[in-house]
């Protein structure tokens, strides 16, 4: 899906959802049901644990729909938080998608906010036997945050080709989760740690309040496969060990994950994703 088209539709209609970007993404559309929005009974009321999910719909028919969030003057209609973990062989793909964002940019109705990680060293991905392509040389090293603004066609093409200097005016203070290391002297965050995602979403929702909040997790994912069955993951130093730390350990079964940080060796499981997004 063309990200610039997605953001344009969000701006025009304020009620669209996201499909897929480069790599594998997870998307959550968050509103204030059960809180300020009211009217809904919450996600937990939609299912009965232990039933086949394809037959587990009886309660959905009687669940009250969420009411629309009220619009506050001076507030954006949408805040779109795009968690770009490009610490893998997707670095050049991240240039392309961020370029698409810059072709549209934020305005009074839409905030496009990005934490973006690139790394010069991704040892866990290399351990899987997949060598980086020439396009995987990072345009910067570390983890940065941006409020993406509209850019010229020349800027967009430069970003897509790996020259991201035109985004410098859009740069925000770096995440508090950044840690300086020998491989990332500018400071970087472990984007495979669900707590980094949680902190970003909490910060983004508070810093850029809007009627609606969309969260996009951009990176590789294991989709329907267990992480121990996915070739790009099973030979990492570890698979999922603890939902408390987000770090990985060999031999875990039946785990699905997204946001593989091949610099740190961490990944966010689907269970951790729910934890991160529930703590708003």
PDB file of C-alpha atoms in Angstrom:
ATOM      1  CA  UNK A   1       0.000   0.000   0.000  1.00  0.00           C
ATOM      2  CA  UNK A   2       1.243   3.507  -0.859  1.00  0.00           C
ATOM      3  CA  UNK A   3       1.653   5.293   2.475  1.00  0.00           C
ATOM      4  CA  UNK A   4       1.100   8.728   0.968  1.00  0.00           C
ATOM      5  CA  UNK A   5      -2.310   7.593  -0.288  1.00  0.00           C
ATOM      6  CA  UNK A   6      -3.117   6.228   3.180  1.00  0.00           C
ATOM      7  CA  UNK A   7      -2.268   9.488   4.934  1.00  0.00           C
ATOM      8  CA  UNK A   8      -4.151  11.526   2.325  1.00  0.00           C
ATOM      9  CA  UNK A   9      -7.253   9.423   2.928  1.00  0.00           C
ATOM     10  CA  UNK A  10      -6.894   9.803   6.689  1.00  0.00           C
ATOM     11  CA  UNK A  11      -6.689  13.554   6.258  1.00  0.00           C
ATOM     12  CA  UNK A  12      -9.744  13.676   4.002  1.00  0.00           C
ATOM     13  CA  UNK A  13     -12.073  11.258   5.774  1.00  0.00           C
ATOM     14  CA  UNK A  14     -10.575  10.693   9.250  1.00  0.00           C
ATOM     15  CA  UNK A  15     -11.814   7.134   9.399  1.00  0.00           C
ATOM     16  CA  UNK A  16      -9.643   4.871   7.296  1.00  0.00           C
ATOM     17  CA  UNK A  17      -7.550   1.901   8.343  1.00  0.00           C
ATOM     18  CA  UNK A  18      -4.121   0.778   7.201  1.00  0.00           C
ATOM     19  CA  UNK A  19      -3.174  -2.288   5.187  1.00  0.00           C
ATOM     20  CA  UNK A  20       0.462  -3.317   4.726  1.00  0.00           C
ATOM     21  CA  UNK A  21       3.716  -1.445   4.197  1.00  0.00           C
ATOM     22  CA  UNK A  22       7.065  -2.884   3.125  1.00  0.00           C
ATOM     23  CA  UNK A  23       7.949  -5.836   5.301  1.00  0.00           C
ATOM     24  CA  UNK A  24       5.409  -7.018   7.839  1.00  0.00           C
ATOM     25  CA  UNK A  25       3.439  -4.517   9.901  1.00  0.00           C
ATOM     26  CA  UNK A  26       0.968  -4.693  12.745  1.00  0.00           C
ATOM     27  CA  UNK A  27      -1.691  -2.008  12.985  1.00  0.00           C
ATOM     28  CA  UNK A  28      -3.887  -0.912  15.850  1.00  0.00           C
ATOM     29  CA  UNK A  29      -6.576   1.747  15.662  1.00  0.00           C
ATOM     30  CA  UNK A  30      -7.050   3.101  19.192  1.00  0.00           C
ATOM     31  CA  UNK A  31      -9.893   5.285  20.449  1.00  0.00           C
ATOM     32  CA  UNK A  32     -11.315   6.240  23.813  1.00  0.00           C
ATOM     33  CA  UNK A  33     -14.047   3.610  24.106  1.00  0.00           C
ATOM     34  CA  UNK A  34     -14.585   2.779  27.742  1.00  0.00           C
ATOM     35  CA  UNK A  35     -12.988   6.097  28.597  1.00  0.00           C
ATOM     36  CA  UNK A  36     -13.588   9.537  27.150  1.00  0.00           C
ATOM     37  CA  UNK A  37     -15.295   8.138  24.039  1.00  0.00           C
ATOM     38  CA  UNK A  38     -17.732   5.965  25.938  1.00  0.00           C
ATOM     39  CA  UNK A  39     -20.386   3.750  24.454  1.00  0.00           C
ATOM     40  CA  UNK A  40     -18.351   0.557  24.047  1.00  0.00           C
ATOM     41  CA  UNK A  41     -17.997  -2.434  26.312  1.00  0.00           C
ATOM     42  CA  UNK A  42     -14.314  -2.987  25.529  1.00  0.00           C
ATOM     43  CA  UNK A  43     -12.426  -5.605  23.563  1.00  0.00           C
ATOM     44  CA  UNK A  44     -12.575  -8.151  26.357  1.00  0.00           C
ATOM     45  CA  UNK A  45     -16.360  -8.318  26.046  1.00  0.00           C
ATOM     46  CA  UNK A  46     -16.205  -9.372  22.392  1.00  0.00           C
ATOM     47  CA  UNK A  47     -14.879 -12.903  22.915  1.00  0.00           C
ATOM     48  CA  UNK A  48     -15.289 -15.913  25.137  1.00  0.00           C
ATOM     49  CA  UNK A  49     -11.933 -17.539  25.989  1.00  0.00           C
ATOM     50  CA  UNK A  50     -11.417 -21.137  24.924  1.00  0.00           C
ATOM     51  CA  UNK A  51     -13.739 -21.135  21.901  1.00  0.00           C
ATOM     52  CA  UNK A  52     -12.749 -21.602  18.271  1.00  0.00           C
ATOM     53  CA  UNK A  53     -12.189 -18.017  17.079  1.00  0.00           C
ATOM     54  CA  UNK A  54     -14.175 -18.597  13.894  1.00  0.00           C
ATOM     55  CA  UNK A  55     -17.221 -19.569  15.967  1.00  0.00           C
ATOM     56  CA  UNK A  56     -16.634 -17.048  18.751  1.00  0.00           C
ATOM     57  CA  UNK A  57     -18.891 -14.270  17.493  1.00  0.00           C
ATOM     58  CA  UNK A  58     -22.114 -14.636  19.459  1.00  0.00           C
ATOM     59  CA  UNK A  59     -21.398 -11.757  21.808  1.00  0.00           C
ATOM     60  CA  UNK A  60     -20.218  -9.412  19.108  1.00  0.00           C
ATOM     61  CA  UNK A  61     -23.720  -9.049  17.707  1.00  0.00           C
ATOM     62  CA  UNK A  62     -25.012  -7.514  20.933  1.00  0.00           C
ATOM     63  CA  UNK A  63     -21.972  -5.404  21.832  1.00  0.00           C
ATOM     64  CA  UNK A  64     -22.558  -1.670  21.664  1.00  0.00           C
ATOM     65  CA  UNK A  65     -20.437   0.083  19.067  1.00  0.00           C
ATOM     66  CA  UNK A  66     -17.995   2.781  20.091  1.00  0.00           C
ATOM     67  CA  UNK A  67     -19.281   6.322  19.859  1.00  0.00           C
ATOM     68  CA  UNK A  68     -17.283   8.862  17.876  1.00  0.00           C
ATOM     69  CA  UNK A  69     -14.616  10.766  19.756  1.00  0.00           C
ATOM     70  CA  UNK A  70     -15.626  14.428  20.152  1.00  0.00           C
ATOM     71  CA  UNK A  71     -13.476  16.932  18.273  1.00  0.00           C
ATOM     72  CA  UNK A  72     -11.728  19.577  20.351  1.00  0.00           C
ATOM     73  CA  UNK A  73     -10.900  22.880  18.700  1.00  0.00           C
ATOM     74  CA  UNK A  74      -7.182  23.241  18.017  1.00  0.00           C
ATOM     75  CA  UNK A  75      -6.600  19.478  18.174  1.00  0.00           C
ATOM     76  CA  UNK A  76      -5.728  17.256  15.225  1.00  0.00           C
ATOM     77  CA  UNK A  77      -8.252  14.771  13.940  1.00  0.00           C
ATOM     78  CA  UNK A  78      -5.640  11.987  13.744  1.00  0.00           C
ATOM     79  CA  UNK A  79      -2.251  11.214  15.226  1.00  0.00           C
ATOM     80  CA  UNK A  80      -0.490   8.460  13.277  1.00  0.00           C
ATOM     81  CA  UNK A  81       2.398   6.867  15.213  1.00  0.00           C
ATOM     82  CA  UNK A  82       4.621   4.826  12.870  1.00  0.00           C
ATOM     83  CA  UNK A  83       7.205   2.729  14.747  1.00  0.00           C
ATOM     84  CA  UNK A  84       9.915   2.269  12.115  1.00  0.00           C
ATOM     85  CA  UNK A  85      12.363  -0.455  13.151  1.00  0.00           C
ATOM     86  CA  UNK A  86      14.789  -0.636  10.229  1.00  0.00           C
ATOM     87  CA  UNK A  87      17.598  -2.435  12.078  1.00  0.00           C
ATOM     88  CA  UNK A  88      17.627  -5.232   9.502  1.00  0.00           C
ATOM     89  CA  UNK A  89      17.748  -5.629   5.733  1.00  0.00           C
ATOM     90  CA  UNK A  90      14.802  -3.224   5.469  1.00  0.00           C
ATOM     91  CA  UNK A  91      16.773  -0.006   5.882  1.00  0.00           C
ATOM     92  CA  UNK A  92      16.417   0.992   2.239  1.00  0.00           C
ATOM     93  CA  UNK A  93      12.691   0.117   2.372  1.00  0.00           C
ATOM     94  CA  UNK A  94      12.328   2.464   5.331  1.00  0.00           C
ATOM     95  CA  UNK A  95      13.748   5.308   3.218  1.00  0.00           C
ATOM     96  CA  UNK A  96      11.049   4.656   0.643  1.00  0.00           C
ATOM     97  CA  UNK A  97       8.189   4.634   3.130  1.00  0.00           C
ATOM     98  CA  UNK A  98       9.407   7.659   5.094  1.00  0.00           C
ATOM     99  CA  UNK A  99       9.725   9.434   1.753  1.00  0.00           C
ATOM    100  CA  UNK A 100       6.067   8.620   1.118  1.00  0.00           C
ATOM    101  CA  UNK A 101       5.187  10.125   4.486  1.00  0.00           C
ATOM    102  CA  UNK A 102       7.152  13.262   3.618  1.00  0.00           C
ATOM    103  CA  UNK A 103       5.252  13.578   0.329  1.00  0.00           C
ATOM    104  CA  UNK A 104       2.126  14.238   2.419  1.00  0.00           C
ATOM    105  CA  UNK A 105       3.356  15.445   5.802  1.00  0.00           C
ATOM    106  CA  UNK A 106       1.616  16.625   8.930  1.00  0.00           C
ATOM    107  CA  UNK A 107      -0.851  19.503   9.063  1.00  0.00           C
ATOM    108  CA  UNK A 108      -3.461  20.827  11.498  1.00  0.00           C
ATOM    109  CA  UNK A 109      -5.561  17.705  11.035  1.00  0.00           C
ATOM    110  CA  UNK A 110      -2.933  14.938  10.962  1.00  0.00           C
ATOM    111  CA  UNK A 111       0.237  14.371  12.992  1.00  0.00           C
ATOM    112  CA  UNK A 112       2.689  11.880  11.450  1.00  0.00           C
ATOM    113  CA  UNK A 113       5.155  10.918  14.185  1.00  0.00           C
ATOM    114  CA  UNK A 114       8.001   8.460  13.649  1.00  0.00           C
ATOM    115  CA  UNK A 115      10.701   6.880  15.805  1.00  0.00           C
ATOM    116  CA  UNK A 116      13.167   5.555  13.235  1.00  0.00           C
ATOM    117  CA  UNK A 117      16.016   3.163  13.952  1.00  0.00           C
ATOM    118  CA  UNK A 118      18.861   2.385  11.577  1.00  0.00           C
ATOM    119  CA  UNK A 119      22.015   0.522  12.495  1.00  0.00           C
ATOM    120  CA  UNK A 120      25.446  -0.089  11.011  1.00  0.00           C
ATOM    121  CA  UNK A 121      25.651  -3.454  12.798  1.00  0.00           C
ATOM    122  CA  UNK A 122      22.914  -6.089  12.739  1.00  0.00           C
ATOM    123  CA  UNK A 123      24.736  -9.233  13.940  1.00  0.00           C
ATOM    124  CA  UNK A 124      21.614 -11.243  14.729  1.00  0.00           C
ATOM    125  CA  UNK A 125      20.271 -10.854  11.224  1.00  0.00           C
ATOM    126  CA  UNK A 126      23.624 -11.809   9.717  1.00  0.00           C
ATOM    127  CA  UNK A 127      23.630 -14.896  11.949  1.00  0.00           C
ATOM    128  CA  UNK A 128      20.540 -16.099  10.077  1.00  0.00           C
ATOM    129  CA  UNK A 129      22.692 -16.476   6.983  1.00  0.00           C
ATOM    130  CA  UNK A 130      21.210 -13.502   5.122  1.00  0.00           C
ATOM    131  CA  UNK A 131      23.724 -10.885   4.017  1.00  0.00           C
ATOM    132  CA  UNK A 132      22.718  -7.231   3.781  1.00  0.00           C
ATOM    133  CA  UNK A 133      22.403  -5.631   0.364  1.00  0.00           C
ATOM    134  CA  UNK A 134      24.307  -2.470  -0.595  1.00  0.00           C
ATOM    135  CA  UNK A 135      21.121  -0.527   0.086  1.00  0.00           C
ATOM    136  CA  UNK A 136      21.271  -1.497   3.750  1.00  0.00           C
ATOM    137  CA  UNK A 137      23.971   1.065   4.549  1.00  0.00           C
ATOM    138  CA  UNK A 138      22.175   3.382   6.999  1.00  0.00           C
ATOM    139  CA  UNK A 139      21.543   7.038   6.232  1.00  0.00           C
ATOM    140  CA  UNK A 140      22.169   7.684   9.944  1.00  0.00           C
ATOM    141  CA  UNK A 141      23.067   5.491  12.910  1.00  0.00           C
ATOM    142  CA  UNK A 142      20.867   5.365  16.004  1.00  0.00           C
ATOM    143  CA  UNK A 143      17.203   5.953  16.831  1.00  0.00           C
ATOM    144  CA  UNK A 144      15.630   9.315  16.043  1.00  0.00           C
ATOM    145  CA  UNK A 145      12.164  10.793  16.331  1.00  0.00           C
ATOM    146  CA  UNK A 146      10.523  12.950  13.704  1.00  0.00           C
ATOM    147  CA  UNK A 147       7.317  14.906  13.208  1.00  0.00           C
ATOM    148  CA  UNK A 148       7.170  14.440   9.457  1.00  0.00           C
ATOM    149  CA  UNK A 149       6.215  17.623   7.595  1.00  0.00           C
ATOM    150  CA  UNK A 150       5.350  18.145   3.922  1.00  0.00           C
ATOM    151  CA  UNK A 151       8.388  18.098   1.628  1.00  0.00           C
ATOM    152  CA  UNK A 152       9.119  18.947  -1.976  1.00  0.00           C
ATOM    153  CA  UNK A 153       9.307  16.312  -4.669  1.00  0.00           C
ATOM    154  CA  UNK A 154      13.090  16.755  -4.726  1.00  0.00           C
ATOM    155  CA  UNK A 155      13.278  16.100  -0.979  1.00  0.00           C
ATOM    156  CA  UNK A 156      11.039  13.053  -1.283  1.00  0.00           C
ATOM    157  CA  UNK A 157      13.189  11.534  -4.026  1.00  0.00           C
ATOM    158  CA  UNK A 158      16.349  12.211  -2.018  1.00  0.00           C
ATOM    159  CA  UNK A 159      14.866  10.535   1.075  1.00  0.00           C
ATOM    160  CA  UNK A 160      13.799   7.504  -0.961  1.00  0.00           C
ATOM    161  CA  UNK A 161      17.393   7.240  -2.236  1.00  0.00           C
ATOM    162  CA  UNK A 162      18.860   7.305   1.272  1.00  0.00           C
ATOM    163  CA  UNK A 163      19.668  11.016   1.716  1.00  0.00           C
ATOM    164  CA  UNK A 164      17.611  11.958   4.792  1.00  0.00           C
ATOM    165  CA  UNK A 165      19.267  15.307   5.607  1.00  0.00           C
ATOM    166  CA  UNK A 166      16.168  17.220   4.451  1.00  0.00           C
ATOM    167  CA  UNK A 167      14.359  15.705   7.443  1.00  0.00           C
ATOM    168  CA  UNK A 168      16.659  17.438   9.932  1.00  0.00           C
ATOM    169  CA  UNK A 169      14.177  20.312  10.533  1.00  0.00           C
ATOM    170  CA  UNK A 170      11.506  17.689  11.338  1.00  0.00           C
ATOM    171  CA  UNK A 171      13.643  15.995  13.969  1.00  0.00           C
ATOM    172  CA  UNK A 172      12.390  15.879  17.560  1.00  0.00           C
ATOM    173  CA  UNK A 173      14.427  15.208  20.725  1.00  0.00           C
ATOM    174  CA  UNK A 174      15.706  11.634  20.729  1.00  0.00           C
ATOM    175  CA  UNK A 175      13.786   8.991  22.720  1.00  0.00           C
ATOM    176  CA  UNK A 176      14.528   8.728  26.436  1.00  0.00           C
ATOM    177  CA  UNK A 177      14.978   4.996  25.799  1.00  0.00           C
ATOM    178  CA  UNK A 178      18.136   5.631  23.738  1.00  0.00           C
ATOM    179  CA  UNK A 179      21.344   4.069  25.061  1.00  0.00           C
ATOM    180  CA  UNK A 180      24.819   4.927  23.754  1.00  0.00           C
ATOM    181  CA  UNK A 181      26.872   1.899  22.724  1.00  0.00           C
ATOM    182  CA  UNK A 182      30.045   1.101  20.810  1.00  0.00           C
ATOM    183  CA  UNK A 183      28.055   0.227  17.676  1.00  0.00           C
ATOM    184  CA  UNK A 184      25.595   3.119  18.032  1.00  0.00           C
ATOM    185  CA  UNK A 185      27.539   6.043  19.541  1.00  0.00           C
ATOM    186  CA  UNK A 186      24.707   8.441  18.742  1.00  0.00           C
ATOM    187  CA  UNK A 187      22.368   6.470  21.006  1.00  0.00           C
ATOM    188  CA  UNK A 188      19.739   3.909  20.075  1.00  0.00           C
ATOM    189  CA  UNK A 189      16.685   2.143  21.463  1.00  0.00           C
ATOM    190  CA  UNK A 190      15.955  -1.580  21.485  1.00  0.00           C
ATOM    191  CA  UNK A 191      13.024  -1.525  19.089  1.00  0.00           C
ATOM    192  CA  UNK A 192      12.313  -5.194  19.789  1.00  0.00           C
ATOM    193  CA  UNK A 193      11.472  -4.383  23.416  1.00  0.00           C
ATOM    194  CA  UNK A 194       7.746  -3.923  23.953  1.00  0.00           C
ATOM    195  CA  UNK A 195       8.464  -1.329  26.636  1.00  0.00           C
ATOM    196  CA  UNK A 196      10.097   0.934  24.044  1.00  0.00           C
ATOM    197  CA  UNK A 197       6.933   0.665  21.932  1.00  0.00           C
ATOM    198  CA  UNK A 198       4.796   1.310  25.022  1.00  0.00           C
ATOM    199  CA  UNK A 199       6.798   4.395  25.954  1.00  0.00           C
ATOM    200  CA  UNK A 200       6.610   5.757  22.407  1.00  0.00           C
ATOM    201  CA  UNK A 201       2.852   5.301  22.167  1.00  0.00           C
ATOM    202  CA  UNK A 202       2.289   6.840  25.601  1.00  0.00           C
ATOM    203  CA  UNK A 203       4.534   9.777  24.726  1.00  0.00           C
ATOM    204  CA  UNK A 204       3.005  10.241  21.271  1.00  0.00           C
ATOM    205  CA  UNK A 205      -0.589  10.159  22.513  1.00  0.00           C
ATOM    206  CA  UNK A 206       0.192  12.705  25.233  1.00  0.00           C
ATOM    207  CA  UNK A 207       2.376  14.996  23.106  1.00  0.00           C
ATOM    208  CA  UNK A 208       0.145  14.979  20.019  1.00  0.00           C
ATOM    209  CA  UNK A 209      -3.449  14.572  21.292  1.00  0.00           C
ATOM    210  CA  UNK A 210      -6.019  13.939  18.582  1.00  0.00           C
ATOM    211  CA  UNK A 211      -9.542  12.638  18.106  1.00  0.00           C
ATOM    212  CA  UNK A 212      -8.154   9.340  16.803  1.00  0.00           C
ATOM    213  CA  UNK A 213      -4.892   7.481  17.278  1.00  0.00           C
ATOM    214  CA  UNK A 214      -3.359   4.988  14.822  1.00  0.00           C
ATOM    215  CA  UNK A 215      -0.297   2.884  15.669  1.00  0.00           C
ATOM    216  CA  UNK A 216       1.718   1.186  12.912  1.00  0.00           C
ATOM    217  CA  UNK A 217       4.541  -1.232  13.799  1.00  0.00           C
ATOM    218  CA  UNK A 218       6.853  -1.333  10.782  1.00  0.00           C
ATOM    219  CA  UNK A 219       9.365  -4.169  10.359  1.00  0.00           C
ATOM    220  CA  UNK A 220       9.674  -7.897   9.752  1.00  0.00           C
ATOM    221  CA  UNK A 221       7.113 -10.159  11.419  1.00  0.00           C
ATOM    222  CA  UNK A 222       6.603 -13.892  11.750  1.00  0.00           C
ATOM    223  CA  UNK A 223       2.960 -13.688  10.642  1.00  0.00           C
ATOM    224  CA  UNK A 224       1.192 -17.030  11.142  1.00  0.00           C
ATOM    225  CA  UNK A 225       4.416 -18.943  11.753  1.00  0.00           C
ATOM    226  CA  UNK A 226       5.952 -19.655  15.121  1.00  0.00           C
ATOM    227  CA  UNK A 227       9.137 -17.646  15.447  1.00  0.00           C
ATOM    228  CA  UNK A 228      11.062 -20.922  15.785  1.00  0.00           C
ATOM    229  CA  UNK A 229       9.749 -21.985  12.356  1.00  0.00           C
ATOM    230  CA  UNK A 230      10.612 -18.772  10.535  1.00  0.00           C
ATOM    231  CA  UNK A 231      14.014 -19.027   8.827  1.00  0.00           C
ATOM    232  CA  UNK A 232      14.890 -15.373   9.360  1.00  0.00           C
ATOM    233  CA  UNK A 233      14.360 -15.754  13.086  1.00  0.00           C
ATOM    234  CA  UNK A 234      15.139 -19.316  14.168  1.00  0.00           C
ATOM    235  CA  UNK A 235      18.898 -18.814  13.804  1.00  0.00           C
ATOM    236  CA  UNK A 236      18.988 -15.632  15.817  1.00  0.00           C
ATOM    237  CA  UNK A 237      20.901 -15.951  19.030  1.00  0.00           C
ATOM    238  CA  UNK A 238      17.578 -16.437  20.789  1.00  0.00           C
ATOM    239  CA  UNK A 239      13.799 -16.546  20.458  1.00  0.00           C
ATOM    240  CA  UNK A 240      11.254 -15.415  22.982  1.00  0.00           C
ATOM    241  CA  UNK A 241      12.324 -15.886  26.622  1.00  0.00           C
ATOM    242  CA  UNK A 242      10.374 -13.476  28.769  1.00  0.00           C
ATOM    243  CA  UNK A 243       7.381 -11.253  28.236  1.00  0.00           C
ATOM    244  CA  UNK A 244       8.808  -9.103  30.993  1.00  0.00           C
ATOM    245  CA  UNK A 245      12.087  -8.189  29.305  1.00  0.00           C
ATOM    246  CA  UNK A 246      11.343  -8.573  25.612  1.00  0.00           C
ATOM    247  CA  UNK A 247      14.668 -10.390  25.214  1.00  0.00           C
ATOM    248  CA  UNK A 248      14.840 -13.650  23.321  1.00  0.00           C
ATOM    249  CA  UNK A 249      15.976 -17.193  24.194  1.00  0.00           C
ATOM    250  CA  UNK A 250      16.337 -20.318  22.088  1.00  0.00           C
ATOM    251  CA  UNK A 251      13.619 -22.947  22.027  1.00  0.00           C
ATOM    252  CA  UNK A 252      10.399 -21.044  22.659  1.00  0.00           C
ATOM    253  CA  UNK A 253       7.316 -22.597  21.020  1.00  0.00           C
ATOM    254  CA  UNK A 254       4.169 -21.171  19.452  1.00  0.00           C
ATOM    255  CA  UNK A 255       5.326 -17.548  19.618  1.00  0.00           C
ATOM    256  CA  UNK A 256       4.407 -14.966  17.016  1.00  0.00           C
ATOM    257  CA  UNK A 257       6.378 -11.759  16.916  1.00  0.00           C
ATOM    258  CA  UNK A 258       6.957  -8.502  15.083  1.00  0.00           C
ATOM    259  CA  UNK A 259       9.592  -5.753  15.124  1.00  0.00           C
ATOM    260  CA  UNK A 260      12.724  -7.907  14.996  1.00  0.00           C
ATOM    261  CA  UNK A 261      15.584  -5.686  16.105  1.00  0.00           C
ATOM    262  CA  UNK A 262      18.525  -7.472  14.484  1.00  0.00           C
ATOM    263  CA  UNK A 263      20.973  -5.161  16.236  1.00  0.00           C
ATOM    264  CA  UNK A 264      19.857  -6.199  19.742  1.00  0.00           C
ATOM    265  CA  UNK A 265      18.354  -9.645  19.053  1.00  0.00           C
ATOM    266  CA  UNK A 266      14.967  -8.718  20.509  1.00  0.00           C
ATOM    267  CA  UNK A 267      11.443  -8.977  19.122  1.00  0.00           C
ATOM    268  CA  UNK A 268       7.944  -8.051  20.307  1.00  0.00           C
ATOM    269  CA  UNK A 269       5.542 -10.974  20.725  1.00  0.00           C
ATOM    270  CA  UNK A 270       1.870 -10.583  19.988  1.00  0.00           C
ATOM    271  CA  UNK A 271       1.182 -10.919  23.721  1.00  0.00           C
ATOM    272  CA  UNK A 272       3.620  -8.125  24.447  1.00  0.00           C
ATOM    273  CA  UNK A 273       1.993  -6.019  21.744  1.00  0.00           C
ATOM    274  CA  UNK A 274      -1.302  -6.208  23.609  1.00  0.00           C
ATOM    275  CA  UNK A 275       0.464  -5.280  26.845  1.00  0.00           C
ATOM    276  CA  UNK A 276       2.175  -2.284  25.264  1.00  0.00           C
ATOM    277  CA  UNK A 277      -1.015  -0.903  23.729  1.00  0.00           C
ATOM    278  CA  UNK A 278      -3.164  -1.506  26.799  1.00  0.00           C
ATOM    279  CA  UNK A 279      -1.079   0.786  29.001  1.00  0.00           C
ATOM    280  CA  UNK A 280      -2.237   4.086  27.517  1.00  0.00           C
TER     281      UNK A 280
END
